[in-house]
């Protein structure tokens, strides 16, 4: 089985752990539980008649208390940048993290996930910000770990991008 | 303490005398000792070790095993009269012996450990096991378990049998793939934290230590939940607080937006209504003053027209008040301050309330000297004082007395509006500026108000950096004292 390491990055409480839990275990909890260090889950998928094991690195949220360690990114075939649609400032964190990834592992396939799409009435992501994201030619997906919207699709899409990139 | 008591070495190899600033005065001793400084130089320039020592504070100073003069010396600093004596005792041999002893003991300990490990592999890991470590040794490209399996591993991976064979550690702990692949010369490496979750949902925070000793390569994995608990709780709490704070900030932003809209809406509407109301009122009064218009109207209907006129005046008052309130609330006031003659200002106010004064048969005394001025916005201040005066009228009994006085003190212009009417209870005085409480109280003849007057009055005075004080007793009347900054 071919292993592919995928890192999930973003500010704290954007839903990184929830997205992985939804994808791997089909569960969701509303309670915020901060991730310390790294949590690794695995999921086997079949793509283009081939089996892959996705090693999902759920890396602690970036903030003043914890920082993403560069060497956690080494060996990643692709990554997710996750923002919380209800918190505008999480986009700024993602911009910083993108720089860090580029410096550390270079150009790798990635997806920008705008999570918490189930509560769009509380969103702070306006059309101007979306335009800024699109200008960067980033692949964007709207997800909800709570409802499961686009979660499976996002992981499969990134895996496909990784395979295509080989 | 004397040199002889502290030192086993009888003679120093070098003695330097300095002043209290560390300037070298005299040098005695072995000239072959190595490079030594010159007289007049600073000790700290030659040996940075002495930086900050001079002048010596408190007791004498000993610096054991100092690496100076290409050797190892025990250095003593002693104060003698007005100078310092700095002695250098050669301790190279003593230190070499000490190093040798330590090295020997260290090697003995390691040898004992290796001997025990080889003889009793399980026993040697017993302590590590008791401390909660899971220990592996590298053999070939794989890892073999040493000693027993701690409880946390059994809970995390109940189906993995570690004691049967060799393992590829990253198969069990994918986090270790990177850590074990890291290259470096260090004999001890400590990994970052990672989290493993048991089938029943218990989370363990783990950390690995890799020790390379000779040809042996060990990995010790431990759970640091207990050690990390406080830190974890702090981070969890801090982030929860941050999320609450962000929510509050967002709510506040929304509220402000709503409030701004409301205030702007009121401001626009009242501004737009103001002109037509004033127009209607003026034209209506003009009609009432036309003999041709009132000629054929019965007394009863003329009375109705008077009531309509009165109500129109009230509406105009409400609209004015609302408009000013909206401006004050949104801090949208641009004060156009100018020098105002106080007496003239009150004469205008009295004129405006002439009808009400006459209706209630009130005696109003105006005791304001001609030359008192304040720096204020005429429109706002007129409205604020009008409000105070209209309250005085409202709460005065028919035939009552109202006094308006002013005087200049060193720092202030003091203006007093006093009535002898209903007065207020202490509770009412406390709430008089509180917009949240509905405080409108009818006057002595049932006069109405909209109950936001004093709130605005206070704000207008605040904008002018003026202070307002209230004195009142139920049944005895009320005194409003306003202190305006004096004009220099």
XYZ file of C-alpha atoms in Angstrom:
654
model
C 0.000 0.000 0.000
C 1.344 3.431 -0.952
C 1.498 5.828 1.958
C 0.826 9.542 1.520
C 1.365 12.022 4.294
C -1.126 14.886 4.448
C -0.777 17.755 6.929
C -3.784 19.689 8.156
C -2.889 23.236 9.102
C -4.688 26.295 10.357
C -5.345 28.584 13.311
C -6.702 27.116 16.517
C -10.348 26.072 16.644
C -10.953 26.208 12.890
C -12.020 22.562 12.915
C -8.912 20.643 11.780
C -9.430 17.789 14.233
C -13.169 17.757 13.526
C -12.606 17.464 9.768
C -10.277 14.505 10.261
C -12.574 12.863 12.788
C -15.502 13.330 10.414
C -13.525 11.834 7.531
C -11.889 8.943 9.397
C -14.512 8.048 11.966
C -17.664 9.813 10.692
C -18.102 11.502 14.049
C -18.423 15.121 15.160
C -18.356 16.795 18.540
C -19.406 20.382 19.153
C -17.074 20.662 22.135
C -13.825 22.483 21.460
C -10.862 20.325 22.413
C -7.503 21.850 21.703
C -4.882 19.625 20.049
C -1.523 19.510 21.743
C 1.377 18.622 19.478
C 0.335 16.273 16.716
C -2.380 13.683 16.294
C -2.046 11.217 13.500
C -4.873 9.257 11.914
C -4.863 6.967 8.933
C -7.388 6.241 6.250
C -7.141 3.788 3.398
C -8.618 4.827 0.096
C -8.710 3.487 -3.433
C -7.908 5.867 -6.266
C -7.528 4.997 -9.935
C -7.551 1.259 -9.084
C -4.768 1.674 -6.605
C -4.775 1.502 -2.779
C -3.389 4.353 -0.762
C -2.988 4.891 2.948
C -3.421 8.516 3.879
C -1.425 9.426 6.972
C -3.243 12.494 8.269
C -1.185 14.773 10.473
C -3.471 16.899 12.608
C -1.029 19.570 13.688
C -1.668 21.855 16.649
C -3.396 25.125 15.837
C -1.085 28.035 15.224
C -1.296 30.804 17.814
C 0.772 32.503 20.481
C 0.774 29.355 22.651
C 1.769 26.773 20.073
C 3.567 27.051 16.771
C 3.718 24.645 13.886
C 7.092 22.917 13.902
C 8.692 23.017 10.503
C 9.970 19.469 10.648
C 6.415 18.137 11.062
C 5.865 19.148 7.448
C 8.767 17.145 6.072
C 7.665 14.240 3.926
C 4.179 15.618 3.309
C 2.784 14.885 -0.155
C 0.097 17.525 0.235
C -1.719 19.586 2.798
C -4.906 21.331 3.777
C -5.081 24.920 4.891
C -8.182 25.334 7.014
C -9.922 28.557 7.926
C -12.992 29.196 10.018
C -15.556 31.037 7.919
C -16.854 32.794 11.012
C -13.446 34.201 11.990
C -11.838 36.476 9.439
C -8.486 36.508 11.207
C -7.988 32.774 10.603
C -7.318 33.659 6.964
C -4.334 35.774 8.038
C -2.945 32.785 9.940
C -3.312 30.626 6.833
C -1.354 33.149 4.764
C 1.518 32.882 7.238
C 1.327 29.093 7.311
C 1.372 28.925 3.513
C 4.658 30.826 3.558
C 6.061 28.430 6.150
C 5.051 25.397 4.071
C 6.501 26.851 0.877
C 9.787 27.549 2.644
C 9.927 24.091 4.184
C 8.680 21.611 1.581
C 8.205 23.787 -1.476
C 5.350 23.577 -3.926
C 3.019 20.729 -2.973
C -0.651 20.118 -3.780
C -3.008 21.681 -1.280
C -6.601 22.740 -0.763
C -7.977 25.696 1.146
C -10.938 24.576 3.207
C -13.378 27.200 4.437
C -14.925 25.304 7.273
C -18.103 25.849 9.327
C -20.184 26.300 6.193
C -23.233 25.146 8.150
C -23.357 28.521 9.923
C -22.995 30.838 6.952
C -25.179 33.464 8.635
C -22.295 34.053 11.051
C -19.678 34.283 8.335
C -17.053 36.963 8.165
C -15.735 35.867 4.791
C -17.085 38.418 2.377
C -16.867 38.559 -1.402
C -13.755 40.786 -1.287
C -11.889 38.237 0.788
C -13.039 35.415 -1.462
C -11.807 37.378 -4.430
C -8.427 37.713 -2.736
C -8.304 33.948 -2.250
C -9.281 33.273 -5.863
C -6.688 35.739 -7.135
C -4.063 33.497 -5.613
C -5.350 30.644 -7.804
C -5.933 28.519 -4.750
C -8.270 25.575 -4.889
C -11.016 26.391 -2.418
C -13.679 24.146 -0.933
C -16.466 25.016 1.480
C -16.762 22.364 4.155
C -18.641 21.590 7.314
C -17.253 19.012 9.692
C -20.547 19.281 11.550
C -22.828 18.354 8.667
C -20.176 16.429 6.765
C -20.592 18.707 3.744
C -17.725 18.270 1.263
C -15.463 16.556 3.819
C -15.080 13.228 2.002
C -14.874 15.123 -1.293
C -12.081 17.393 -0.006
C -9.895 14.510 1.134
C -10.460 12.588 -2.102
C -9.794 15.700 -4.156
C -6.497 16.384 -2.384
C -5.483 12.729 -2.672
C -6.226 12.864 -6.412
C -4.158 16.040 -6.752
C -1.296 14.350 -4.928
C -1.454 11.302 -7.184
C -1.603 13.481 -10.301
C 1.393 15.427 -9.031
C 3.561 12.306 -8.813
C 38.872 34.805 56.214
C 42.619 34.630 55.707
C 44.353 33.094 52.700
C 45.965 30.421 54.847
C 42.609 29.204 56.122
C 41.014 28.738 52.741
C 43.982 27.674 50.650
C 46.001 24.518 50.864
C 48.462 26.013 48.403
C 51.030 27.987 50.249
C 52.263 30.347 47.608
C 50.336 31.998 44.855
C 52.086 31.980 41.496
C 50.965 35.496 40.782
C 49.760 38.423 42.892
C 48.322 41.587 41.434
C 47.388 44.692 43.402
C 44.678 46.987 42.032
C 42.760 50.022 43.127
C 39.001 49.859 43.732
C 38.334 50.378 40.021
C 40.433 47.369 39.004
C 43.362 49.423 37.700
C 46.580 47.392 38.120
C 48.989 49.012 40.607
C 51.609 46.317 41.184
C 52.460 42.810 39.962
C 54.431 40.179 41.934
C 55.300 36.564 41.257
C 56.241 34.152 38.534
C 56.933 36.050 35.331
C 56.979 32.822 33.332
C 53.401 32.131 34.128
C 52.243 33.360 30.697
C 51.000 36.672 29.313
C 50.396 38.980 32.217
C 48.919 42.481 32.091
C 50.837 45.711 32.464
C 50.655 48.212 35.300
C 48.025 50.900 34.724
C 45.831 48.509 32.731
C 42.371 47.381 33.724
C 41.944 43.853 35.038
C 38.698 43.389 33.072
C 40.399 44.413 29.807
C 42.891 41.624 30.220
C 40.575 39.078 31.841
C 36.892 39.652 31.137
C 36.318 37.394 34.142
C 36.843 40.462 36.335
C 34.225 42.568 34.590
C 31.781 44.042 37.081
C 33.680 42.847 40.148
C 35.183 46.197 41.073
C 34.606 47.742 43.513
C 34.102 44.553 45.480
C 30.783 44.521 47.282
C 30.546 42.787 50.630
C 32.925 40.027 51.680
C 36.130 38.809 50.003
C 35.761 36.845 46.818
C 37.073 33.430 45.761
C 36.900 32.219 42.155
C 37.733 28.518 42.142
C 39.085 26.751 39.070
C 39.272 29.798 36.821
C 40.705 29.123 33.387
C 43.189 32.009 33.056
C 46.860 32.409 32.158
C 46.793 29.216 30.067
C 46.097 27.217 33.184
C 43.595 26.608 35.948
C 43.851 28.838 38.996
C 42.083 29.419 42.243
C 41.772 33.200 42.371
C 41.231 35.115 45.598
C 40.363 38.790 45.975
C 41.104 40.373 49.318
C 40.769 44.004 50.320
C 43.896 45.413 51.932
C 43.684 49.024 53.070
C 42.757 50.976 49.988
C 43.728 48.384 47.439
C 42.856 44.853 46.374
C 45.187 41.892 46.466
C 44.388 39.372 43.777
C 46.208 36.049 44.176
C 46.410 33.285 41.564
C 47.000 29.773 43.002
C 47.844 27.097 40.471
C 45.343 24.223 40.857
C 45.981 22.488 37.535
C 47.176 19.265 39.142
C 44.341 19.135 41.618
C 41.721 19.652 38.897
C 43.365 17.063 36.629
C 43.167 14.554 39.449
C 39.538 15.434 40.077
C 38.675 15.011 36.402
C 40.364 11.666 36.362
C 38.359 10.517 39.413
C 35.079 11.662 37.892
C 35.843 10.017 34.576
C 36.724 6.790 36.329
C 33.543 6.783 38.403
C 31.481 7.568 35.337
C 32.987 4.735 33.365
C 32.454 2.347 36.273
C 28.776 3.310 36.438
C 28.299 2.796 32.717
C 30.121 -0.508 32.807
C 27.931 -1.636 35.716
C 24.797 -0.609 33.808
C 25.889 -2.439 30.651
C 26.845 -5.498 32.659
C 23.451 -5.545 34.360
C 21.677 -4.989 31.079
C 23.490 -7.831 29.402
C 23.025 -10.200 32.324
C 19.435 -9.256 33.144
C 17.908 -7.401 30.186
C 14.492 -7.241 31.796
C 15.847 -6.103 35.146
C 17.820 -3.254 33.617
C 14.604 -1.851 32.140
C 12.626 -2.392 35.299
C 13.162 1.155 36.509
C 12.282 2.639 33.146
C 9.156 0.506 33.069
C 8.227 1.619 36.555
C 8.599 5.187 35.377
C 6.095 4.440 32.603
C 8.590 4.185 29.730
C 8.165 1.853 26.806
C 11.709 0.925 25.777
C 12.999 -0.332 22.451
C 16.462 -1.159 21.202
C 17.403 -1.045 17.553
C 18.595 -4.308 16.059
C 19.339 -4.176 12.358
C 16.702 -1.967 10.799
C 14.044 -2.930 13.301
C 13.228 -2.371 16.921
C 12.897 -4.871 19.742
C 11.031 -4.313 22.981
C 13.106 -4.202 26.155
C 11.452 -4.921 29.473
C 7.764 -4.822 30.225
C 4.916 -3.033 28.483
C 3.451 -0.102 30.414
C -0.304 0.153 31.047
C -0.836 3.041 28.635
C 0.419 1.064 25.647
C -1.873 -1.864 26.493
C -4.764 0.580 26.667
C -3.873 2.303 23.395
C -3.071 -0.785 21.358
C -4.735 -3.804 22.978
C -4.312 -5.870 19.818
C -0.595 -5.326 19.237
C 1.617 -7.991 20.734
C 4.975 -6.348 21.256
C 6.817 -9.174 22.922
C 6.778 -11.559 19.985
C 9.050 -10.025 17.387
C 10.817 -7.030 15.897
C 8.900 -3.983 14.848
C 9.023 -1.152 12.488
C 8.265 1.487 15.124
C 6.618 3.991 12.726
C 4.062 1.290 11.897
C 2.847 1.637 15.463
C 3.617 5.333 15.930
C 3.634 7.087 12.525
C 4.815 10.229 14.305
C 8.173 8.548 14.927
C 8.925 8.084 11.240
C 10.320 11.602 11.027
C 11.888 11.581 14.447
C 13.819 8.363 13.861
C 14.922 9.519 10.429
C 16.440 12.712 11.827
C 20.172 12.788 11.520
C 22.550 14.339 13.988
C 25.468 13.804 16.266
C 23.497 14.163 19.485
C 23.496 11.173 21.780
C 20.178 12.185 23.284
C 17.266 13.470 21.231
C 13.818 14.360 22.492
C 10.816 14.384 20.165
C 7.882 16.761 20.108
C 4.536 15.734 21.594
C 2.017 13.635 19.825
C -1.383 12.325 20.764
C -2.654 8.763 20.530
C -6.237 7.828 21.181
C -7.313 4.506 22.653
C -10.263 2.520 21.246
C -12.350 3.846 24.163
C -11.402 7.449 23.427
C -8.756 8.053 26.100
C -6.040 10.352 24.825
C -2.405 9.971 25.734
C 0.146 12.664 24.998
C 3.413 10.898 24.213
C 7.017 11.905 23.853
C 9.990 9.861 22.701
C 13.627 10.041 23.782
C 16.310 8.505 21.617
C 19.611 7.600 23.241
C 22.585 6.434 21.229
C 25.257 4.888 23.412
C 28.173 3.271 21.638
C 26.663 0.895 19.111
C 23.371 0.740 20.964
C 20.393 2.777 19.868
C 17.477 3.083 22.298
C 14.061 4.688 22.129
C 12.172 5.423 25.322
C 8.555 6.440 24.905
C 6.654 7.925 27.788
C 3.250 9.419 28.388
C 3.440 12.961 29.636
C -0.234 13.487 30.390
C 0.335 14.222 34.057
C 3.284 16.465 33.437
C 1.473 18.228 30.670
C -1.918 18.507 32.306
C -1.422 22.002 33.723
C -0.014 23.340 30.455
C -2.778 21.672 28.495
C -5.464 23.136 30.756
C -3.920 26.579 30.460
C -3.849 26.428 26.656
C -7.368 25.004 26.476
C -8.643 27.679 28.855
C -6.780 30.489 27.090
C -8.137 29.464 23.705
C -11.674 29.071 25.019
C -11.415 32.537 26.539
C -10.073 33.876 23.267
C -13.019 32.346 21.397
C -15.484 33.847 23.887
C -13.742 37.171 23.544
C -13.917 37.015 19.750
C -17.633 36.202 19.968
C -18.208 39.116 22.323
C -16.254 41.429 20.047
C -18.320 40.319 17.105
C -21.576 40.807 19.010
C -20.422 44.230 20.136
C -19.606 45.134 16.534
C -23.063 44.024 15.414
C -24.709 45.957 18.234
C -22.761 49.060 17.396
C -23.767 48.760 13.776
C -27.433 48.403 14.740
C -27.195 51.277 17.187
C -25.448 53.492 14.667
C -28.110 52.739 12.123
C -30.843 53.471 14.660
C -29.277 56.754 15.670
C -28.648 57.807 12.103
C -32.196 56.843 11.214
C -33.635 58.885 14.086
C -31.339 61.766 13.245
C -32.373 61.801 9.577
C -36.083 61.344 10.287
C -36.218 63.971 13.010
C -34.205 66.369 10.904
C -36.573 65.881 7.978
C -39.689 66.170 10.147
C -38.404 69.284 11.930
C -38.817 71.687 9.017
C -42.426 70.778 8.079
C -43.472 70.808 11.755
C -41.968 74.255 12.271
C -43.629 75.366 9.026
C -47.059 74.050 10.024
C -46.765 75.585 13.481
C -45.713 79.004 12.115
C -48.397 79.087 9.448
C -51.021 77.901 11.900
C -50.103 80.625 14.387
C -50.077 83.123 11.573
C -53.632 82.075 10.673
C -54.743 82.332 14.299
C -53.417 85.883 14.359
C -55.431 86.839 11.231
C -58.697 88.556 12.262
C -60.257 87.522 8.928
C -59.580 83.854 9.747
C -60.959 83.802 13.290
C -63.898 86.131 12.582
C -66.517 83.477 11.888
C -65.213 80.800 14.241
C -67.147 79.974 17.373
C -65.493 80.274 20.813
C -65.519 76.523 21.237
C -63.790 76.009 17.897
C -61.306 78.771 18.706
C -60.497 76.890 21.897
C -59.906 73.739 19.817
C -57.580 75.703 17.539
C -55.640 76.927 20.590
C -55.269 73.339 21.764
C -54.035 72.298 18.286
C -51.536 75.166 18.372
C -50.327 74.065 21.811
C -49.965 70.458 20.681
C -48.066 71.560 17.576
C -45.670 73.425 19.821
C -45.240 70.291 21.924
C -44.549 68.191 18.815
C -41.968 70.734 17.728
C -40.364 70.428 21.166
C -40.300 66.622 20.954
C -38.756 66.662 17.492
C -36.097 69.151 18.636
C -35.272 67.041 21.646
C -35.133 63.831 19.647
C -32.910 65.426 17.033
C -30.483 66.674 19.642
C -30.567 63.374 21.480
C -29.634 61.519 18.292
C -26.738 63.900 17.681
C -25.487 63.595 21.244
C -25.829 59.791 21.264
C -23.871 59.363 18.071
C -21.214 61.833 19.227
C -22.003 63.612 16.027
C -21.885 67.022 17.627
C -19.672 69.704 16.276
C -19.825 72.422 18.879
C -19.656 75.915 17.486
C -18.475 77.605 20.646
C -18.520 81.333 20.959
C -18.609 83.944 23.705
C -22.193 84.116 24.971
C -23.660 86.759 27.230
C -25.438 84.778 29.900
C -28.020 87.416 30.778
C -29.072 87.801 27.148
C -29.303 84.041 26.796
C -31.695 83.741 29.737
C -33.743 86.720 28.586
C -34.412 84.847 25.340
C -35.349 81.719 27.282
C -37.745 83.678 29.488
C -39.334 85.132 26.394
C -39.861 81.672 24.936
C -41.652 80.518 28.083
C -43.596 83.732 28.596
C -46.994 82.075 28.074
C -46.346 79.220 30.493
C -45.026 81.650 33.137
C -48.125 83.763 32.821
C -50.463 80.790 32.825
C -49.008 79.545 36.111
C -48.644 83.080 37.476
C -45.044 82.424 38.423
C -42.612 84.986 39.775
C -39.308 84.677 37.961
C -36.285 86.599 39.171
C -33.246 86.947 36.932
C -30.140 87.984 38.853
C -27.367 87.808 36.309
C -24.838 90.644 36.017
C -24.548 92.130 32.525
C -20.892 91.160 32.040
C -20.941 87.400 32.623
C -20.003 85.340 29.600
C -19.449 81.664 28.858
C -17.784 79.917 25.899
C -20.487 77.685 24.496
C -22.488 76.565 21.503
C -25.480 78.918 21.619
C -28.040 76.460 20.241
C -27.147 73.511 22.442
C -26.665 75.512 25.612
C -29.900 77.429 25.060
C -31.727 74.112 24.776
C -30.034 72.706 27.867
C -30.879 75.767 30.022
C -34.380 75.897 28.479
C -34.841 72.329 29.606
C -33.797 73.199 33.171
C -36.056 76.255 33.147
C -39.025 74.394 31.657
C -38.648 71.768 34.388
C -38.660 74.543 36.973
C -41.928 75.820 35.466
C -43.385 72.336 35.175
C -42.751 71.399 38.794
C -43.556 74.796 40.323
C -46.931 75.272 41.946
C -49.120 78.046 40.451
C -48.069 81.396 41.893
C -44.674 79.947 42.840
C -41.225 81.444 42.526
C -38.279 80.647 40.242
C -34.824 82.165 40.719
C -32.109 82.352 38.089
C -28.725 83.558 39.330
C -25.174 83.628 38.093
C -21.805 84.666 39.456
C -18.183 84.324 38.554
C -15.678 82.557 40.814
C -11.948 82.111 40.185
C -12.382 79.051 38.022
C -16.033 78.878 37.170
C -19.135 80.666 36.050
C -21.798 79.418 38.421
C -25.394 79.401 37.163
C -28.291 78.458 39.414
C -31.871 77.680 38.402
C -33.995 77.246 41.532
C -37.667 76.493 41.970
C -39.760 75.979 45.110
C -42.087 73.371 43.697
C -42.559 69.617 44.013
C -38.924 68.702 44.499
C -37.496 65.200 44.026
C -36.835 62.178 46.171
C -33.204 60.991 46.551
C -34.087 57.893 44.438
C -35.331 60.030 41.612
C -32.249 62.259 41.754
C -30.083 59.126 41.491
C -31.861 58.008 38.337
C -32.386 61.401 36.746
C -29.695 60.942 34.079
C -30.477 57.289 33.501
C -31.997 56.948 30.080
C -32.966 53.316 30.702
C -35.448 54.233 33.414
C -38.678 55.765 32.340
C -38.632 58.826 34.533
C -41.167 61.172 32.989
C -43.198 62.693 35.818
C -46.171 64.973 35.162
C -45.885 68.581 36.368
C -48.031 70.300 38.991
C -50.725 70.878 36.366
C -50.319 67.563 34.595
C -47.717 68.872 32.111
C -46.129 66.086 30.108
C -42.536 65.511 29.105
C -40.776 62.862 27.098
C -38.479 61.903 29.943
C -35.151 62.101 28.127
C -34.535 65.780 28.786
C -32.109 65.582 31.687
C -30.103 62.880 29.957
C -29.487 65.236 27.056
C -28.904 68.228 29.312
C -26.156 66.359 31.138
C -24.522 65.277 27.865
C -24.617 68.787 26.464
C -22.953 70.144 29.589
C -20.427 67.300 29.477
C -19.518 68.259 25.931
C -18.856 71.774 27.233
C -16.799 70.415 30.162
C -19.385 71.954 32.461
C -20.602 70.280 35.636
C -24.167 70.034 36.812
C -25.170 69.496 40.451
C -28.668 68.903 41.796
C -30.030 69.696 45.219
C -33.623 68.801 45.885
C -36.036 67.850 48.634
C -39.518 66.526 48.169
C -42.026 69.351 48.628
C -39.319 72.012 48.873
C -38.213 72.431 45.298
C -35.077 71.847 43.263
C -31.850 73.710 42.609
C -29.733 73.003 39.519
C -26.241 74.426 39.723
C -24.172 74.470 36.525
C -20.455 75.236 36.659
C -18.961 76.396 33.360
C -15.208 76.866 33.015
C -14.494 80.577 33.418
C -13.246 82.484 30.386
C -9.799 83.888 31.006
